[in-house]
Amino acid sequence: MLFVVLALISQYWEESSTVQAFRKHVDEICLSQNEGRAPGSEGEKAVASYVYSVLDDAGLQMLTPAEGDVFGIRQGNDTLVSRNVAAFVGGYDKILKDHYIIVGARMDNLGVNRLTVDGRKVEQVYTGANGNASGLAMLMELASLVNQHAIMLKRSVIFVAFGSSSNSFAGAYHFLHHSFAKDAKKIDAMVNLDMLGVDRDGMMAFTGGNEDLNLMINAVNQSLQPVTPSLIPMEPYPSDQQVFYAAEIPTVTFTTGKYAEHNTHRDTPGILDYSFMEREREYIYNFIIELANAKEGLPSFHLQEKKTQNGGVMAWNDCDVPPMFLNNPNPSIFLEKWVYPYLKYPQSCINDGIQGRVMVEFTIDASGRLLDAHVTRSVDPALDEAALKVINASPKWRPARHKGKKVACSMTIPVEFRLKKRK
């Protein structure tokens, strides 16, 4: 017994402060007395109070009172009472500080399932550790980190814990169309955090096909990161991002996807990988900084459109299974394993100090050949030529599939040319 206690103490002290914070948040959210925090329940209310105290203690400017931004939902003759909790980190740019990035996560879950088994009354509590205590814990730790580095933000960032999300995304709708309706047009993007604690298929990002967000994710993926998400073409799970998407606000959902314990009483803290969550936090933080500092007008609500040439070339996000390079669907693998190892920086551009990001679009046909590469955003003719030369020499890919059939697919990638600073 003593050995077990000492082992647990040793494990605790070996954990980072971030892992310990994640563990504390999840345990608090999943307390048995919260009874699965059903929409409008006392458990959901208790979690909202906890989120408020964490964000307030972290020094954020609170946008809601301690009891949250309370709203009602009519259900037949009854009114369900729920609440959102929101906090603010201000940007520094004279123009962009009045534009906002929303970072959101749902608070509620399925509550309690009461049934009779062999004549006995049994309660199954849906604690929802991964769905979505993990996303809510991620929101609180990101909020603290972003606030510590507020000096780096051009745009302002608002963190929102949404109540009654599983009830038609009511919290997100209330925030966007009531609480924040006056400034809704100043929301430049929404980042949704949902189910981030189970590392079985890695971290994923779903943008609904937004080209600007896809490019940002690929750009962040090229920098040194502890983990990088793969862009996925299909929505992994209906969540609060749908409310913002419907209002034509660019959205991205970070998730680890569905898992065997999803929406069951087995979704408990024991299935979570807190060390992996710590690595995810670093990536998502870096992405939020990139998003908050993007130039004015980016990202736009611009979706990749379906092509019609060559008998019908599909956009990357429309394929059921995207094309794969080296059996990997993440476009950054093509850059990492092929483009950059063979890319030659033109000497004339080095001499003239020319650098930048060349955007190249191309097609992977139904046989896996790379065709029709062309520059969609130029920096310099010599850089454009260098990027096209290495991309056109690409080996075969595994072609995309749609409805079980191999299809041609178009995609766009950023090729970065960066000069090293002289010492």
Short mmCIF file of C-alpha atoms in Angstrom, two decimals:
data_model
loop_
_atom_site.label_atom_id
_atom_site.label_comp_id
_atom_site.label_asym_id
_atom_site.label_seq_id
_atom_site.Cartn_x
_atom_site.Cartn_y
_atom_site.Cartn_z
CA MET A 1 0.00 0.00 0.00
CA LEU A 2 2.81 2.40 0.92
CA PHE A 3 4.54 1.61 -2.39
CA VAL A 4 1.38 2.53 -4.33
CA VAL A 5 1.02 5.83 -2.48
CA LEU A 6 4.68 6.70 -3.06
CA ALA A 7 4.33 5.80 -6.76
CA LEU A 8 1.33 8.12 -7.09
CA ILE A 9 3.17 10.94 -5.32
CA SER A 10 6.17 10.40 -7.61
CA GLN A 11 3.95 10.50 -10.71
CA TYR A 12 2.32 13.74 -9.50
CA TRP A 13 5.62 15.51 -9.01
CA GLU A 14 6.89 14.39 -12.40
CA GLU A 15 3.90 15.99 -14.12
CA SER A 16 4.20 19.53 -15.47
CA SER A 17 2.12 22.31 -13.94
CA THR A 18 0.01 22.37 -17.12
CA VAL A 19 -0.77 18.65 -16.89
CA GLN A 20 -1.66 19.09 -13.23
CA ALA A 21 -3.97 21.99 -14.15
CA PHE A 22 -5.67 19.93 -16.86
CA ARG A 23 -6.19 17.08 -14.43
CA LYS A 24 -7.64 19.43 -11.78
CA HIS A 25 -10.04 21.07 -14.27
CA VAL A 26 -11.31 17.76 -15.64
CA ASP A 27 -11.78 16.27 -12.17
CA GLU A 28 -13.74 19.35 -11.08
CA ILE A 29 -15.94 19.35 -14.18
CA CYS A 30 -16.61 15.61 -13.88
CA LEU A 31 -17.52 15.59 -10.16
CA SER A 32 -20.25 13.05 -9.42
CA GLN A 33 -22.45 15.73 -7.85
CA ASN A 34 -22.53 17.53 -11.22
CA GLU A 35 -24.52 14.54 -12.51
CA GLY A 36 -23.27 14.78 -16.09
CA ARG A 37 -24.07 18.55 -16.23
CA ALA A 38 -27.21 18.24 -18.35
CA PRO A 39 -28.32 21.48 -20.07
CA GLY A 40 -29.85 23.83 -17.52
CA SER A 41 -28.99 21.58 -14.55
CA GLU A 42 -27.42 22.51 -11.23
CA GLY A 43 -24.34 20.59 -12.38
CA GLU A 44 -23.97 22.79 -15.45
CA LYS A 45 -24.44 25.85 -13.22
CA ALA A 46 -21.69 24.62 -10.87
CA VAL A 47 -19.30 24.11 -13.79
CA ALA A 48 -20.07 27.62 -15.09
CA SER A 49 -19.20 29.00 -11.65
CA TYR A 50 -15.91 27.07 -11.69
CA VAL A 51 -14.99 28.32 -15.18
CA TYR A 52 -15.74 31.90 -14.11
CA SER A 53 -13.47 31.62 -11.06
CA VAL A 54 -10.60 30.13 -13.10
CA LEU A 55 -10.75 32.81 -15.80
CA ASP A 56 -11.16 35.59 -13.23
CA ASP A 57 -8.20 34.31 -11.19
CA ALA A 58 -6.12 34.18 -14.40
CA GLY A 59 -6.60 37.95 -14.74
CA LEU A 60 -8.88 38.08 -17.77
CA GLN A 61 -11.47 40.83 -18.06
CA MET A 62 -14.79 39.12 -17.35
CA LEU A 63 -17.65 39.93 -19.72
CA THR A 64 -20.32 38.13 -17.72
CA PRO A 65 -21.31 38.31 -14.05
CA ALA A 66 -20.26 35.56 -11.65
CA GLU A 67 -23.51 33.66 -12.28
CA GLY A 68 -22.85 33.81 -16.04
CA ASP A 69 -24.86 35.32 -18.87
CA VAL A 70 -28.19 33.64 -18.12
CA PHE A 71 -30.68 32.79 -20.86
CA GLY A 72 -33.83 30.73 -21.14
CA ILE A 73 -34.94 28.09 -23.63
CA ARG A 74 -38.59 27.24 -24.03
CA GLN A 75 -39.28 23.49 -23.94
CA GLY A 76 -43.01 22.97 -24.30
CA ASN A 77 -44.58 24.64 -21.27
CA ASP A 78 -41.28 24.78 -19.38
CA THR A 79 -38.29 27.11 -19.61
CA LEU A 80 -34.80 25.64 -19.32
CA VAL A 81 -32.36 28.12 -17.77
CA SER A 82 -28.74 27.95 -18.92
CA ARG A 83 -25.79 30.33 -19.05
CA ASN A 84 -22.58 31.27 -20.87
CA VAL A 85 -19.33 32.44 -19.29
CA ALA A 86 -17.18 34.88 -21.30
CA ALA A 87 -13.86 36.64 -20.72
CA PHE A 88 -11.78 39.08 -22.77
CA VAL A 89 -8.13 39.66 -23.66
CA GLY A 90 -7.61 42.98 -25.48
CA GLY A 91 -5.43 43.48 -28.55
CA TYR A 92 -3.01 46.36 -29.06
CA ASP A 93 -3.46 47.37 -32.71
CA LYS A 94 -5.31 50.67 -33.17
CA ILE A 95 -7.62 49.18 -35.82
CA LEU A 96 -7.61 45.44 -35.25
CA LYS A 97 -8.15 45.60 -31.47
CA ASP A 98 -11.83 46.21 -32.25
CA HIS A 99 -11.95 42.93 -34.19
CA TYR A 100 -12.39 39.65 -32.35
CA ILE A 101 -11.34 36.02 -32.35
CA ILE A 102 -13.81 33.85 -30.43
CA VAL A 103 -12.45 30.74 -28.70
CA GLY A 104 -15.27 28.53 -27.47
CA ALA A 105 -16.00 25.19 -25.80
CA ARG A 106 -19.23 23.57 -24.65
CA MET A 107 -19.88 23.08 -20.93
CA ASP A 108 -22.81 20.69 -20.79
CA ASN A 109 -23.16 16.96 -21.42
CA LEU A 110 -25.88 14.30 -21.44
CA GLY A 111 -26.67 14.18 -17.71
CA VAL A 112 -27.83 10.95 -16.08
CA ASN A 113 -29.47 7.89 -17.58
CA ARG A 114 -31.75 6.19 -15.04
CA LEU A 115 -32.82 2.64 -15.83
CA THR A 116 -33.94 -0.59 -14.20
CA VAL A 117 -31.76 -3.70 -14.48
CA ASP A 118 -33.05 -6.98 -13.03
CA GLY A 119 -35.49 -5.06 -10.89
CA ARG A 120 -32.80 -2.69 -9.57
CA LYS A 121 -32.70 1.03 -10.24
CA VAL A 122 -29.37 1.94 -11.83
CA GLU A 123 -27.92 5.37 -12.63
CA GLN A 124 -25.43 5.89 -15.43
CA VAL A 125 -23.73 9.28 -15.14
CA TYR A 126 -22.41 10.66 -18.41
CA THR A 127 -19.43 12.53 -17.00
CA GLY A 128 -18.17 13.46 -20.48
CA ALA A 129 -14.49 13.67 -19.60
CA ASN A 130 -13.42 13.90 -23.22
CA GLY A 131 -16.73 15.29 -24.41
CA ASN A 132 -16.25 17.98 -23.42
CA ALA A 133 -14.42 18.44 -20.13
CA SER A 134 -11.22 18.14 -22.20
CA GLY A 135 -12.17 21.03 -24.49
CA LEU A 136 -13.33 23.16 -21.58
CA ALA A 137 -10.09 22.51 -19.68
CA MET A 138 -8.20 23.43 -22.86
CA LEU A 139 -10.12 26.70 -23.09
CA MET A 140 -9.22 27.68 -19.51
CA GLU A 141 -5.51 26.88 -19.94
CA LEU A 142 -5.36 28.66 -23.30
CA ALA A 143 -7.07 31.71 -21.83
CA SER A 144 -4.46 31.94 -19.09
CA LEU A 145 -1.59 31.55 -21.57
CA VAL A 146 -2.99 34.05 -24.08
CA ASN A 147 -3.59 36.59 -21.32
CA GLN A 148 0.03 36.26 -20.16
CA HIS A 149 1.14 37.21 -23.69
CA ALA A 150 -1.56 39.79 -24.48
CA ILE A 151 1.13 42.18 -25.68
CA MET A 152 1.51 39.97 -28.77
CA LEU A 153 -2.13 40.30 -29.92
CA LYS A 154 -3.30 42.69 -32.62
CA ARG A 155 -6.90 41.49 -32.42
CA SER A 156 -8.79 40.93 -29.20
CA VAL A 157 -9.62 37.38 -28.12
CA ILE A 158 -12.83 36.38 -26.32
CA PHE A 159 -13.06 33.04 -24.53
CA VAL A 160 -16.59 31.64 -24.16
CA ALA A 161 -17.81 28.56 -22.31
CA PHE A 162 -21.15 27.76 -23.95
CA GLY A 163 -24.09 26.46 -21.94
CA SER A 164 -26.76 24.15 -23.34
CA SER A 165 -24.66 23.29 -26.37
CA SER A 166 -26.13 19.82 -26.72
CA ASN A 167 -29.53 21.51 -26.82
CA SER A 168 -29.38 22.92 -30.38
CA PHE A 169 -26.19 24.91 -29.65
CA ALA A 170 -28.36 27.33 -27.68
CA GLY A 171 -25.46 28.96 -25.81
CA ALA A 172 -23.54 29.75 -28.98
CA TYR A 173 -26.71 31.11 -30.61
CA HIS A 174 -27.49 33.30 -27.59
CA PHE A 175 -23.94 34.68 -27.54
CA LEU A 176 -23.82 35.49 -31.25
CA HIS A 177 -27.36 36.76 -31.81
CA HIS A 178 -28.12 38.38 -28.44
CA SER A 179 -25.19 39.06 -26.11
CA PHE A 180 -22.70 40.01 -28.83
CA ALA A 181 -25.12 40.86 -31.65
CA LYS A 182 -24.05 44.52 -31.81
CA ASP A 183 -20.43 43.56 -32.57
CA ALA A 184 -21.03 40.25 -34.36
CA LYS A 185 -19.77 41.69 -37.66
CA LYS A 186 -16.43 42.40 -36.01
CA ILE A 187 -15.85 38.71 -35.26
CA ASP A 188 -13.13 37.67 -37.71
CA ALA A 189 -12.99 33.97 -36.79
CA MET A 190 -14.16 31.36 -34.29
CA VAL A 191 -12.00 28.57 -32.83
CA ASN A 192 -14.00 25.65 -31.41
CA LEU A 193 -12.49 23.21 -28.90
CA ASP A 194 -14.27 19.88 -28.71
CA MET A 195 -13.08 16.43 -27.59
CA LEU A 196 -9.33 16.98 -27.33
CA GLY A 197 -8.20 14.41 -24.77
CA VAL A 198 -7.96 11.02 -26.49
CA ASP A 199 -4.85 10.56 -28.66
CA ARG A 200 -5.87 7.66 -30.89
CA ASP A 201 -5.89 9.30 -34.33
CA GLY A 202 -3.94 12.46 -33.44
CA MET A 203 -5.25 16.02 -33.43
CA MET A 204 -7.45 17.11 -36.34
CA ALA A 205 -8.69 20.43 -37.68
CA PHE A 206 -11.95 21.01 -39.54
CA THR A 207 -12.44 24.37 -41.29
CA GLY A 208 -15.41 23.60 -43.52
CA GLY A 209 -13.11 24.12 -46.48
CA ASN A 210 -12.06 27.69 -45.65
CA GLU A 211 -9.02 28.31 -47.81
CA ASP A 212 -7.51 31.07 -45.64
CA LEU A 213 -7.75 28.96 -42.49
CA ASN A 214 -6.34 25.92 -44.29
CA LEU A 215 -3.34 27.99 -45.37
CA MET A 216 -2.82 29.31 -41.84
CA ILE A 217 -2.90 25.80 -40.40
CA ASN A 218 -0.44 24.56 -42.99
CA ALA A 219 1.82 27.54 -42.27
CA VAL A 220 1.80 26.91 -38.50
CA ASN A 221 2.42 23.22 -39.20
CA GLN A 222 5.68 24.16 -40.93
CA SER A 223 7.11 25.74 -37.79
CA LEU A 224 8.52 23.69 -34.95
CA GLN A 225 5.48 22.31 -33.11
CA PRO A 226 5.08 19.52 -30.52
CA VAL A 227 2.05 18.21 -32.45
CA THR A 228 0.37 19.21 -35.71
CA PRO A 229 -3.26 18.64 -36.74
CA SER A 230 -4.30 16.95 -39.94
CA LEU A 231 -6.89 18.87 -41.95
CA ILE A 232 -10.03 16.76 -42.36
CA PRO A 233 -12.70 17.26 -45.06
CA MET A 234 -15.70 16.08 -43.04
CA GLU A 235 -17.17 17.57 -39.86
CA PRO A 236 -16.21 15.16 -37.05
CA TYR A 237 -19.10 16.06 -34.76
CA PRO A 238 -21.84 18.73 -34.85
CA SER A 239 -20.83 21.45 -32.42
CA ASP A 240 -21.00 25.18 -31.67
CA GLN A 241 -19.01 26.15 -34.75
CA GLN A 242 -22.17 25.55 -36.81
CA VAL A 243 -23.81 28.69 -35.38
CA PHE A 244 -20.85 30.86 -36.43
CA TYR A 245 -20.49 29.12 -39.78
CA ALA A 246 -24.16 29.80 -40.53
CA ALA A 247 -23.44 33.49 -39.90
CA GLU A 248 -20.57 33.29 -42.46
CA ILE A 249 -17.86 33.63 -39.82
CA PRO A 250 -14.73 31.55 -40.59
CA THR A 251 -14.51 28.68 -38.11
CA VAL A 252 -12.06 25.96 -37.20
CA THR A 253 -12.71 23.05 -34.85
CA PHE A 254 -9.75 21.38 -33.15
CA THR A 255 -10.54 17.85 -32.00
CA THR A 256 -9.15 14.35 -31.63
CA GLY A 257 -12.38 13.02 -33.16
CA LYS A 258 -14.90 10.42 -32.11
CA TYR A 259 -13.87 7.58 -29.82
CA ALA A 260 -15.36 4.34 -28.51
CA GLU A 261 -16.49 5.86 -25.19
CA HIS A 262 -18.22 8.82 -26.87
CA ASN A 263 -21.65 9.57 -25.34
CA THR A 264 -21.41 6.63 -22.92
CA HIS A 265 -20.91 6.39 -19.15
CA ARG A 266 -17.39 5.09 -19.87
CA ASP A 267 -16.24 8.59 -20.91
CA THR A 268 -14.34 9.14 -17.65
CA PRO A 269 -11.12 11.03 -16.76
CA GLY A 270 -9.14 7.79 -16.89
CA ILE A 271 -9.25 7.72 -20.72
CA LEU A 272 -7.59 11.12 -21.14
CA ASP A 273 -3.97 11.70 -22.17
CA TYR A 274 -3.04 14.90 -20.36
CA SER A 275 0.51 15.02 -21.73
CA PHE A 276 -0.89 14.99 -25.25
CA MET A 277 -3.31 17.77 -24.28
CA GLU A 278 -0.34 19.84 -23.12
CA ARG A 279 1.24 19.50 -26.58
CA GLU A 280 -2.07 20.38 -28.23
CA ARG A 281 -2.30 23.50 -26.08
CA GLU A 282 1.03 24.76 -27.40
CA TYR A 283 -0.06 24.27 -31.01
CA ILE A 284 -3.50 25.86 -30.58
CA TYR A 285 -1.94 28.79 -28.71
CA ASN A 286 0.45 29.38 -31.62
CA PHE A 287 -2.44 29.16 -34.07
CA ILE A 288 -4.48 31.70 -32.09
CA ILE A 289 -1.52 34.11 -32.13
CA GLU A 290 -1.22 33.64 -35.92
CA LEU A 291 -4.95 34.21 -36.33
CA ALA A 292 -5.05 37.27 -34.07
CA ASN A 293 -2.17 38.85 -35.99
CA ALA A 294 -3.31 38.09 -39.55
CA LYS A 295 -3.58 41.12 -41.76
CA GLU A 296 -6.87 43.02 -41.94
CA GLY A 297 -9.50 41.12 -43.94
CA LEU A 298 -8.05 37.67 -43.18
CA PRO A 299 -9.38 35.12 -42.80
CA SER A 300 -12.30 35.70 -45.15
CA PHE A 301 -15.37 33.50 -45.43
CA HIS A 302 -14.03 31.95 -48.61
CA LEU A 303 -14.55 28.29 -49.41
CA GLN A 304 -12.65 26.28 -51.97
CA GLU A 305 -14.98 25.80 -54.90
CA LYS A 306 -15.49 22.59 -56.82
CA LYS A 307 -13.65 22.50 -60.14
CA THR A 308 -15.18 21.25 -63.33
CA GLN A 309 -12.24 20.86 -65.71
CA ASN A 310 -10.95 17.45 -66.86
CA GLY A 311 -14.26 15.73 -66.30
CA GLY A 312 -14.71 17.07 -62.77
CA VAL A 313 -11.88 17.83 -60.35
CA MET A 314 -13.03 17.96 -56.75
CA ALA A 315 -11.77 20.36 -54.09
CA TRP A 316 -9.65 18.85 -51.34
CA ASN A 317 -12.29 19.40 -48.64
CA ASP A 318 -15.07 17.80 -50.73
CA CYS A 319 -13.39 14.40 -50.98
CA ASP A 320 -14.37 11.66 -48.55
CA VAL A 321 -10.71 10.62 -48.40
CA PRO A 322 -8.15 13.28 -49.42
CA PRO A 323 -5.09 12.50 -51.55
CA MET A 324 -2.12 11.16 -49.59
CA PHE A 325 1.60 11.73 -49.96
CA LEU A 326 3.66 8.91 -48.43
CA ASN A 327 0.33 7.48 -47.18
CA ASN A 328 -0.35 10.61 -45.12
CA PRO A 329 -3.36 12.90 -45.77
CA ASN A 330 -1.68 15.93 -44.14
CA PRO A 331 -0.48 18.29 -46.94
CA SER A 332 2.39 19.43 -44.71
CA ILE A 333 4.03 16.03 -45.19
CA PHE A 334 4.46 16.82 -48.90
CA LEU A 335 6.21 20.06 -47.97
CA GLU A 336 8.32 18.49 -45.24
CA LYS A 337 9.36 15.31 -47.05
CA TRP A 338 9.55 16.49 -50.65
CA VAL A 339 9.33 20.23 -51.33
CA TYR A 340 11.72 21.69 -48.79
CA PRO A 341 14.45 19.01 -49.03
CA TYR A 342 14.75 19.65 -52.80
CA LEU A 343 13.79 23.35 -52.99
CA LYS A 344 16.60 25.60 -54.22
CA TYR A 345 16.55 29.25 -53.18
CA PRO A 346 17.43 31.33 -56.29
CA GLN A 347 20.75 33.11 -55.76
CA SER A 348 19.41 36.29 -57.38
CA CYS A 349 16.66 36.48 -54.73
CA ILE A 350 19.17 35.84 -51.95
CA ASN A 351 21.31 38.68 -53.26
CA ASP A 352 18.32 41.03 -53.43
CA GLY A 353 16.87 39.95 -50.09
CA ILE A 354 13.60 38.71 -51.63
CA GLN A 355 11.53 36.36 -49.52
CA GLY A 356 7.87 35.44 -49.00
CA ARG A 357 5.17 32.81 -49.41
CA VAL A 358 4.34 31.45 -52.87
CA MET A 359 0.88 29.86 -53.16
CA VAL A 360 0.74 26.95 -55.60
CA GLU A 361 -2.40 25.12 -56.71
CA PHE A 362 -2.27 21.74 -58.44
CA THR A 363 -4.33 18.63 -59.16
CA ILE A 364 -3.75 15.05 -58.07
CA ASP A 365 -5.52 13.03 -60.75
CA ALA A 366 -7.33 9.72 -60.27
CA SER A 367 -4.11 7.80 -60.95
CA GLY A 368 -2.11 9.80 -58.38
CA ARG A 369 -0.15 12.02 -60.79
CA LEU A 370 0.47 15.67 -59.89
CA LEU A 371 -0.74 17.88 -62.77
CA ASP A 372 -1.49 21.50 -63.69
CA ALA A 373 0.64 23.17 -61.01
CA HIS A 374 0.34 26.94 -61.20
CA VAL A 375 1.01 29.93 -58.93
CA THR A 376 -2.07 31.56 -57.42
CA ARG A 377 -0.16 34.10 -55.31
CA SER A 378 3.21 35.27 -56.58
CA VAL A 379 6.16 36.78 -54.73
CA ASP A 380 8.83 36.98 -57.43
CA PRO A 381 9.14 35.18 -60.82
CA ALA A 382 12.32 33.42 -59.74
CA LEU A 383 10.76 32.17 -56.49
CA ASP A 384 7.63 31.10 -58.39
CA GLU A 385 9.72 29.12 -60.86
CA ALA A 386 11.71 27.42 -58.08
CA ALA A 387 8.53 26.36 -56.29
CA LEU A 388 6.91 25.02 -59.46
CA LYS A 389 10.04 23.12 -60.47
CA VAL A 390 10.17 21.00 -57.32
CA ILE A 391 6.39 20.51 -57.13
CA ASN A 392 6.14 19.38 -60.75
CA ALA A 393 8.80 16.75 -60.06
CA SER A 394 6.64 15.14 -57.34
CA PRO A 395 6.40 11.35 -57.15
CA LYS A 396 2.96 9.77 -57.40
CA TRP A 397 0.42 10.26 -54.62
CA ARG A 398 -2.33 7.96 -53.43
CA PRO A 399 -5.37 9.48 -55.18
CA ALA A 400 -8.39 10.91 -53.38
CA ARG A 401 -11.61 8.93 -53.06
CA HIS A 402 -15.21 10.03 -53.12
CA LYS A 403 -18.11 7.65 -52.60
CA GLY A 404 -15.67 4.77 -52.90
CA LYS A 405 -14.21 5.86 -56.26
CA LYS A 406 -10.83 7.35 -57.10
CA VAL A 407 -11.22 11.00 -58.12
CA ALA A 408 -9.08 13.91 -59.25
CA CYS A 409 -8.59 16.48 -56.49
CA SER A 410 -7.27 20.05 -56.42
CA MET A 411 -5.34 21.52 -53.54
CA THR A 412 -3.28 24.60 -52.66
CA ILE A 413 -0.12 24.73 -50.57
CA PRO A 414 2.12 27.56 -49.30
CA VAL A 415 5.82 27.38 -50.18
CA GLU A 416 7.83 29.53 -47.79
CA PHE A 417 11.06 31.25 -48.82
CA ARG A 418 12.75 32.74 -45.75
CA LEU A 419 16.25 34.20 -45.53
CA LYS A 420 18.29 33.49 -42.43
CA LYS A 421 19.27 36.52 -40.37
CA ARG A 422 22.93 37.33 -40.46
CA LYS A 423 24.66 37.22 -37.11
#
